[in-house]
Amino acid sequence: MTEATGPTSPHPIEQELTVTQSAATTTATAELTTTGSSTTDTSAPGPTALVVLGHHRSDSLSAHVADRAAGRLTAAGYTVDFLDLRAENFDPRMTVADQPEWGNRDKVYSPTAEAHMRRMLAADVVVVVFPVYWQSVPALLKGWIDAVWNYGFAYGRSKPRLAGKRILWLGLAGATADDAIIPGMQQLLEAQLNEGLAYYSGFADSRVGLLPDAEEQPQSLDDKGNLVIGEAISGDARTTHYAAFDAKAEGFVDALLAASRVAA
């Protein structure tokens, strides 16, 4: 879908800030042989994390947040596998190869799906970063979920293969923090991602970190449903705004890691 630009749109979506710092791949996990997948020494000690970027631009605010999340995890002692779906040319369109022999839970999936499944299995913690589009995840990320969180892998077994893992969903929204839509957006994302996906797949902990105020120009709807776009922030105000934005995102990562240590 395209970005909301007029008063007839249900609500503004994230028209993301372009940043100069792009997400950088750190270390990858698990013995992957698929073209384009990074590898690292699987004997390396310490916990592992998979950071998934579900955005089509490497210079987006989502990419920036994903990069900072990876840095936070690295600083906490995690070996990080950075999965930039667009940079790795992931095709979100489901194919028969991605989901063959529906009734056979031990089937062989496509090479791409198999490689991504191994990366999921190698991670103790998963952090997924994405822009909130129409109260949900973008097609790029939804296609990854469909193909990788597949029957026989993520669910359909008495003991899910992903059981015990922890996941954080960081969703960037263009709506302002005081917009009346935010509580409903939080509830919808939690129902979809925590209950409908992670819980069903055996994750021990799943949480949604919603990050409103992603826009340089604040966006909201008036009482007649018209889109209202404020003046762009700049200078010191802009610096302060995005410093607070980064701190909030990193706070969600820190909270997940703190909960992981308590559980251990």
mmCIF file of C-alpha atoms in Angstrom:
data_model
loop_
_atom_site.group_PDB
_atom_site.id
_atom_site.type_symbol
_atom_site.label_atom_id
_atom_site.label_comp_id
_atom_site.label_asym_id
_atom_site.label_seq_id
_atom_site.Cartn_x
_atom_site.Cartn_y
_atom_site.Cartn_z
ATOM 1 C CA MET A 1 0.000 0.000 0.000
ATOM 2 C CA THR A 2 1.071 3.602 -0.400
ATOM 3 C CA GLU A 3 1.620 6.077 2.372
ATOM 4 C CA ALA A 4 -1.396 7.995 3.591
ATOM 5 C CA THR A 5 -1.432 11.486 2.114
ATOM 6 C CA GLY A 6 -4.992 12.788 2.323
ATOM 7 C CA PRO A 7 -8.012 13.197 4.564
ATOM 8 C CA THR A 8 -9.731 10.112 3.143
ATOM 9 C CA SER A 9 -7.077 7.768 4.555
ATOM 10 C CA PRO A 10 -8.112 5.792 7.658
ATOM 11 C CA HIS A 11 -5.047 6.980 9.505
ATOM 12 C CA PRO A 12 -1.528 8.160 8.734
ATOM 13 C CA ILE A 13 1.083 5.472 8.547
ATOM 14 C CA GLU A 14 4.766 5.865 9.107
ATOM 15 C CA GLN A 15 6.370 8.017 6.410
ATOM 16 C CA GLU A 16 9.742 7.288 7.835
ATOM 17 C CA LEU A 17 12.583 9.639 8.550
ATOM 18 C CA THR A 18 15.582 9.027 6.312
ATOM 19 C CA VAL A 19 18.721 8.631 8.346
ATOM 20 C CA THR A 20 22.305 8.377 7.287
ATOM 21 C CA GLN A 21 23.171 5.477 9.523
ATOM 22 C CA SER A 22 22.114 2.235 7.822
ATOM 23 C CA ALA A 23 21.705 -1.092 9.529
ATOM 24 C CA ALA A 24 24.917 -3.063 9.447
ATOM 25 C CA THR A 25 25.116 -6.797 9.497
ATOM 26 C CA THR A 26 27.072 -7.953 12.537
ATOM 27 C CA THR A 27 27.554 -11.667 12.932
ATOM 28 C CA ALA A 28 25.264 -14.379 11.653
ATOM 29 C CA THR A 29 24.367 -17.699 13.212
ATOM 30 C CA ALA A 30 24.068 -21.382 12.532
ATOM 31 C CA GLU A 31 25.696 -23.421 9.831
ATOM 32 C CA LEU A 32 24.019 -21.725 6.861
ATOM 33 C CA THR A 33 25.021 -22.609 3.344
ATOM 34 C CA THR A 34 22.403 -20.622 1.455
ATOM 35 C CA THR A 35 23.766 -17.871 -0.786
ATOM 36 C CA GLY A 36 23.662 -14.474 0.916
ATOM 37 C CA SER A 37 23.548 -15.863 4.468
ATOM 38 C CA SER A 38 26.389 -14.993 6.807
ATOM 39 C CA THR A 39 28.000 -17.576 9.034
ATOM 40 C CA THR A 40 29.701 -17.507 12.378
ATOM 41 C CA ASP A 41 31.415 -20.022 14.617
ATOM 42 C CA THR A 42 28.596 -22.011 16.199
ATOM 43 C CA SER A 43 30.904 -23.033 19.023
ATOM 44 C CA ALA A 44 31.168 -19.429 20.239
ATOM 45 C CA PRO A 45 30.089 -19.131 23.896
ATOM 46 C CA GLY A 46 27.284 -16.969 25.174
ATOM 47 C CA PRO A 47 23.694 -16.280 24.128
ATOM 48 C CA THR A 48 22.642 -15.525 20.580
ATOM 49 C CA ALA A 49 20.125 -13.084 19.109
ATOM 50 C CA LEU A 50 18.435 -12.695 15.742
ATOM 51 C CA VAL A 51 17.531 -9.135 14.715
ATOM 52 C CA VAL A 52 15.056 -9.044 11.825
ATOM 53 C CA LEU A 53 14.532 -5.841 9.830
ATOM 54 C CA GLY A 54 11.218 -5.785 7.978
ATOM 55 C CA HIS A 55 11.604 -2.622 5.906
ATOM 56 C CA HIS A 56 12.285 -2.064 2.219
ATOM 57 C CA ARG A 57 14.826 0.754 2.765
ATOM 58 C CA SER A 58 18.239 0.500 4.362
ATOM 59 C CA ASP A 59 18.216 4.241 5.179
ATOM 60 C CA SER A 60 14.910 4.182 7.058
ATOM 61 C CA LEU A 61 14.306 4.968 10.706
ATOM 62 C CA SER A 62 13.358 1.308 11.141
ATOM 63 C CA ALA A 63 16.817 0.299 9.877
ATOM 64 C CA HIS A 64 18.394 2.764 12.281
ATOM 65 C CA VAL A 65 16.426 1.326 15.213
ATOM 66 C CA ALA A 66 17.308 -2.228 14.192
ATOM 67 C CA ASP A 67 20.978 -1.298 14.054
ATOM 68 C CA ARG A 68 20.840 0.229 17.534
ATOM 69 C CA ALA A 69 19.013 -2.822 18.870
ATOM 70 C CA ALA A 70 21.777 -5.023 17.462
ATOM 71 C CA GLY A 71 24.344 -2.804 19.160
ATOM 72 C CA ARG A 72 22.499 -3.058 22.453
ATOM 73 C CA LEU A 73 22.406 -6.836 22.238
ATOM 74 C CA THR A 74 26.090 -7.021 21.335
ATOM 75 C CA ALA A 75 26.965 -4.839 24.315
ATOM 76 C CA ALA A 76 24.970 -7.222 26.519
ATOM 77 C CA GLY A 77 27.120 -10.142 25.387
ATOM 78 C CA TYR A 78 24.946 -11.579 22.630
ATOM 79 C CA THR A 79 26.236 -12.897 19.331
ATOM 80 C CA VAL A 80 23.961 -11.126 16.851
ATOM 81 C CA ASP A 81 22.677 -12.370 13.503
ATOM 82 C CA PHE A 82 21.287 -9.388 11.568
ATOM 83 C CA LEU A 83 18.633 -10.384 9.037
ATOM 84 C CA ASP A 84 17.745 -7.520 6.699
ATOM 85 C CA LEU A 85 14.961 -9.088 4.641
ATOM 86 C CA ARG A 86 15.205 -6.686 1.718
ATOM 87 C CA ALA A 87 19.008 -6.647 1.623
ATOM 88 C CA GLU A 88 18.973 -10.452 1.494
ATOM 89 C CA ASN A 89 16.411 -10.331 -1.340
ATOM 90 C CA PHE A 90 13.751 -12.203 0.583
ATOM 91 C CA ASP A 91 10.668 -12.711 -1.601
ATOM 92 C CA PRO A 92 7.528 -12.418 0.547
ATOM 93 C CA ARG A 93 5.369 -14.266 -1.984
ATOM 94 C CA MET A 94 4.583 -17.767 -0.738
ATOM 95 C CA THR A 95 5.390 -20.603 -3.150
ATOM 96 C CA VAL A 96 4.570 -24.297 -3.205
ATOM 97 C CA ALA A 97 8.229 -24.995 -2.386
ATOM 98 C CA ASP A 98 7.904 -22.889 0.764
ATOM 99 C CA GLN A 99 4.945 -24.949 1.925
ATOM 100 C CA PRO A 100 5.006 -28.411 0.279
ATOM 101 C CA GLU A 101 3.017 -31.442 1.417
ATOM 102 C CA TRP A 102 0.800 -29.581 3.862
ATOM 103 C CA GLY A 103 -0.069 -32.652 5.944
ATOM 104 C CA ASN A 104 3.560 -33.731 6.427
ATOM 105 C CA ARG A 105 5.061 -31.846 9.342
ATOM 106 C CA ASP A 106 8.520 -33.313 8.595
ATOM 107 C CA LYS A 107 8.577 -32.082 5.013
ATOM 108 C CA VAL A 108 11.549 -30.360 3.380
ATOM 109 C CA TYR A 109 10.868 -26.676 2.823
ATOM 110 C CA SER A 110 12.432 -24.382 0.231
ATOM 111 C CA PRO A 111 16.182 -23.681 0.692
ATOM 112 C CA THR A 112 15.409 -20.101 1.728
ATOM 113 C CA ALA A 113 12.801 -21.127 4.293
ATOM 114 C CA GLU A 114 15.096 -23.838 5.654
ATOM 115 C CA ALA A 115 17.988 -21.376 6.022
ATOM 116 C CA HIS A 116 15.841 -18.859 7.881
ATOM 117 C CA MET A 117 14.439 -21.596 10.107
ATOM 118 C CA ARG A 118 17.982 -22.539 11.129
ATOM 119 C CA ARG A 119 18.693 -18.916 11.997
ATOM 120 C CA MET A 120 15.578 -18.846 14.164
ATOM 121 C CA LEU A 121 16.576 -22.075 15.905
ATOM 122 C CA ALA A 122 20.055 -20.712 16.653
ATOM 123 C CA ALA A 123 18.718 -17.638 18.462
ATOM 124 C CA ASP A 124 17.854 -17.397 22.134
ATOM 125 C CA VAL A 125 16.308 -13.964 21.609
ATOM 126 C CA VAL A 126 14.611 -12.515 18.509
ATOM 127 C CA VAL A 127 14.039 -8.785 17.911
ATOM 128 C CA VAL A 128 11.865 -7.819 14.936
ATOM 129 C CA VAL A 129 11.790 -4.180 13.775
ATOM 130 C CA PHE A 130 9.165 -2.912 11.350
ATOM 131 C CA PRO A 131 7.004 0.087 10.403
ATOM 132 C CA VAL A 132 3.355 -0.198 11.432
ATOM 133 C CA TYR A 133 1.287 -0.229 8.251
ATOM 134 C CA TRP A 134 -2.483 -0.158 8.652
ATOM 135 C CA GLN A 135 -2.315 -1.459 12.227
ATOM 136 C CA SER A 136 -0.194 -4.446 11.193
ATOM 137 C CA VAL A 137 3.176 -5.515 9.815
ATOM 138 C CA PRO A 138 4.238 -4.705 6.211
ATOM 139 C CA ALA A 139 3.922 -7.313 3.470
ATOM 140 C CA LEU A 140 7.677 -7.995 3.500
ATOM 141 C CA LEU A 141 7.557 -9.112 7.127
ATOM 142 C CA LYS A 142 4.197 -10.877 6.818
ATOM 143 C CA GLY A 143 5.574 -12.969 3.939
ATOM 144 C CA TRP A 144 8.566 -13.939 6.080
ATOM 145 C CA ILE A 145 6.270 -15.011 8.894
ATOM 146 C CA ASP A 146 4.113 -17.054 6.505
ATOM 147 C CA ALA A 147 7.055 -18.878 4.918
ATOM 148 C CA VAL A 148 9.304 -19.354 7.935
ATOM 149 C CA TRP A 149 6.889 -19.735 10.844
ATOM 150 C CA ASN A 150 5.521 -22.721 8.978
ATOM 151 C CA TYR A 151 3.501 -25.814 9.920
ATOM 152 C CA GLY A 152 5.819 -28.498 11.254
ATOM 153 C CA PHE A 153 8.397 -25.909 12.271
ATOM 154 C CA ALA A 154 6.842 -23.116 14.317
ATOM 155 C CA TYR A 155 3.697 -25.055 15.186
ATOM 156 C CA GLY A 156 2.018 -28.406 14.660
ATOM 157 C CA ARG A 157 4.176 -30.349 17.142
ATOM 158 C CA SER A 158 3.522 -31.437 20.719
ATOM 159 C CA LYS A 159 6.698 -29.551 21.675
ATOM 160 C CA PRO A 160 7.261 -26.537 19.415
ATOM 161 C CA ARG A 161 10.793 -26.172 18.114
ATOM 162 C CA LEU A 162 10.776 -22.517 19.146
ATOM 163 C CA ALA A 163 9.695 -23.290 22.718
ATOM 164 C CA GLY A 164 11.371 -21.190 25.383
ATOM 165 C CA LYS A 165 12.669 -18.435 23.099
ATOM 166 C CA ARG A 166 11.954 -14.762 23.714
ATOM 167 C CA ILE A 167 10.896 -12.179 21.174
ATOM 168 C CA LEU A 168 10.449 -8.411 20.994
ATOM 169 C CA TRP A 169 8.433 -6.744 18.243
ATOM 170 C CA LEU A 170 9.472 -3.106 17.746
ATOM 171 C CA GLY A 171 6.831 -1.313 15.687
ATOM 172 C CA LEU A 172 7.392 2.250 14.478
ATOM 173 C CA ALA A 173 4.243 4.338 14.046
ATOM 174 C CA GLY A 174 3.726 7.742 12.487
ATOM 175 C CA ALA A 175 0.883 8.612 14.867
ATOM 176 C CA THR A 176 1.727 10.851 17.807
ATOM 177 C CA ALA A 177 1.900 9.344 21.282
ATOM 178 C CA ASP A 178 -1.231 11.212 22.411
ATOM 179 C CA ASP A 179 -3.301 10.138 19.390
ATOM 180 C CA ALA A 180 -6.429 8.240 20.413
ATOM 181 C CA ILE A 181 -5.520 5.473 17.960
ATOM 182 C CA ILE A 182 -2.419 4.363 19.893
ATOM 183 C CA PRO A 183 -4.100 2.173 22.581
ATOM 184 C CA GLY A 184 -6.066 0.288 19.930
ATOM 185 C CA MET A 185 -2.959 -0.102 17.796
ATOM 186 C CA GLN A 186 -1.098 -1.577 20.760
ATOM 187 C CA GLN A 187 -3.926 -4.021 21.456
ATOM 188 C CA LEU A 188 -4.174 -5.129 17.830
ATOM 189 C CA LEU A 189 -0.441 -5.741 17.518
ATOM 190 C CA GLU A 190 -0.342 -7.644 20.801
ATOM 191 C CA ALA A 191 -3.263 -9.830 19.718
ATOM 192 C CA GLN A 192 -1.653 -10.582 16.349
ATOM 193 C CA LEU A 193 1.972 -10.975 17.367
ATOM 194 C CA ASN A 194 1.955 -12.068 21.003
ATOM 195 C CA GLU A 195 -1.152 -14.225 21.142
ATOM 196 C CA GLY A 196 -1.775 -15.283 17.561
ATOM 197 C CA LEU A 197 1.831 -15.960 16.633
ATOM 198 C CA ALA A 198 4.455 -16.180 19.394
ATOM 199 C CA TYR A 199 2.312 -17.866 22.049
ATOM 200 C CA TYR A 200 0.997 -20.312 19.468
ATOM 201 C CA SER A 201 4.589 -21.122 18.523
ATOM 202 C CA GLY A 202 5.771 -21.803 22.069
ATOM 203 C CA PHE A 203 7.716 -18.631 22.847
ATOM 204 C CA ALA A 204 8.264 -18.137 26.572
ATOM 205 C CA ASP A 205 8.058 -14.348 26.289
ATOM 206 C CA SER A 206 6.672 -12.110 23.550
ATOM 207 C CA ARG A 207 6.146 -8.375 23.848
ATOM 208 C CA VAL A 208 5.308 -5.472 21.551
ATOM 209 C CA GLY A 209 7.278 -2.251 21.888
ATOM 210 C CA LEU A 210 5.229 0.378 20.073
ATOM 211 C CA LEU A 211 7.193 3.471 19.046
ATOM 212 C CA PRO A 212 4.895 6.366 18.080
ATOM 213 C CA ASP A 213 6.147 9.818 17.018
ATOM 214 C CA ALA A 214 8.296 8.358 14.235
ATOM 215 C CA GLU A 215 7.538 11.323 11.962
ATOM 216 C CA GLU A 216 9.406 14.586 11.703
ATOM 217 C CA GLN A 217 5.992 16.140 11.046
ATOM 218 C CA PRO A 218 3.448 15.166 13.727
ATOM 219 C CA GLN A 219 0.336 13.567 12.241
ATOM 220 C CA SER A 220 -3.130 13.131 13.714
ATOM 221 C CA LEU A 221 -6.813 13.122 12.780
ATOM 222 C CA ASP A 222 -9.219 15.868 13.771
ATOM 223 C CA ASP A 223 -12.741 15.203 15.062
ATOM 224 C CA LYS A 224 -14.004 15.043 11.465
ATOM 225 C CA GLY A 225 -11.477 12.430 10.389
ATOM 226 C CA ASN A 226 -9.250 14.819 8.471
ATOM 227 C CA LEU A 227 -5.511 14.267 8.450
ATOM 228 C CA VAL A 228 -3.641 17.065 10.221
ATOM 229 C CA ILE A 229 0.094 17.383 9.580
ATOM 230 C CA GLY A 230 2.081 19.696 11.823
ATOM 231 C CA GLU A 231 5.293 21.560 11.160
ATOM 232 C CA ALA A 232 8.480 19.527 10.870
ATOM 233 C CA ILE A 233 10.788 19.594 13.843
ATOM 234 C CA SER A 234 14.349 20.709 13.189
ATOM 235 C CA GLY A 235 17.604 21.683 14.850
ATOM 236 C CA ASP A 236 18.029 20.934 18.535
ATOM 237 C CA ALA A 237 14.378 19.979 18.905
ATOM 238 C CA ARG A 238 14.777 17.296 16.253
ATOM 239 C CA THR A 239 17.955 15.983 17.870
ATOM 240 C CA THR A 240 16.254 15.805 21.256
ATOM 241 C CA HIS A 241 13.168 14.143 19.794
ATOM 242 C CA TYR A 242 15.058 11.298 18.148
ATOM 243 C CA ALA A 243 17.429 10.858 21.081
ATOM 244 C CA ALA A 244 14.350 10.179 23.210
ATOM 245 C CA PHE A 245 12.995 7.909 20.468
ATOM 246 C CA ASP A 246 16.218 5.877 20.448
ATOM 247 C CA ALA A 247 16.224 5.682 24.237
ATOM 248 C CA LYS A 248 12.672 4.332 24.262
ATOM 249 C CA ALA A 249 13.515 1.666 21.680
ATOM 250 C CA GLU A 250 16.610 0.609 23.595
ATOM 251 C CA GLY A 251 14.561 0.534 26.790
ATOM 252 C CA PHE A 252 12.327 -2.126 25.272
ATOM 253 C CA VAL A 253 15.411 -4.200 24.406
ATOM 254 C CA ASP A 254 16.828 -3.772 27.907
ATOM 255 C CA ALA A 255 13.525 -4.846 29.479
ATOM 256 C CA LEU A 256 13.451 -8.042 27.416
ATOM 257 C CA LEU A 257 17.037 -8.866 28.383
ATOM 258 C CA ALA A 258 16.344 -8.150 32.047
ATOM 259 C CA ALA A 259 13.380 -10.522 31.958
ATOM 260 C CA SER A 260 15.551 -13.149 30.271
ATOM 261 C CA ARG A 261 18.128 -12.950 33.062
ATOM 262 C CA VAL A 262 15.451 -13.290 35.745
ATOM 263 C CA ALA A 263 13.924 -16.295 33.987
ATOM 264 C CA ALA A 264 17.310 -17.981 33.672
#
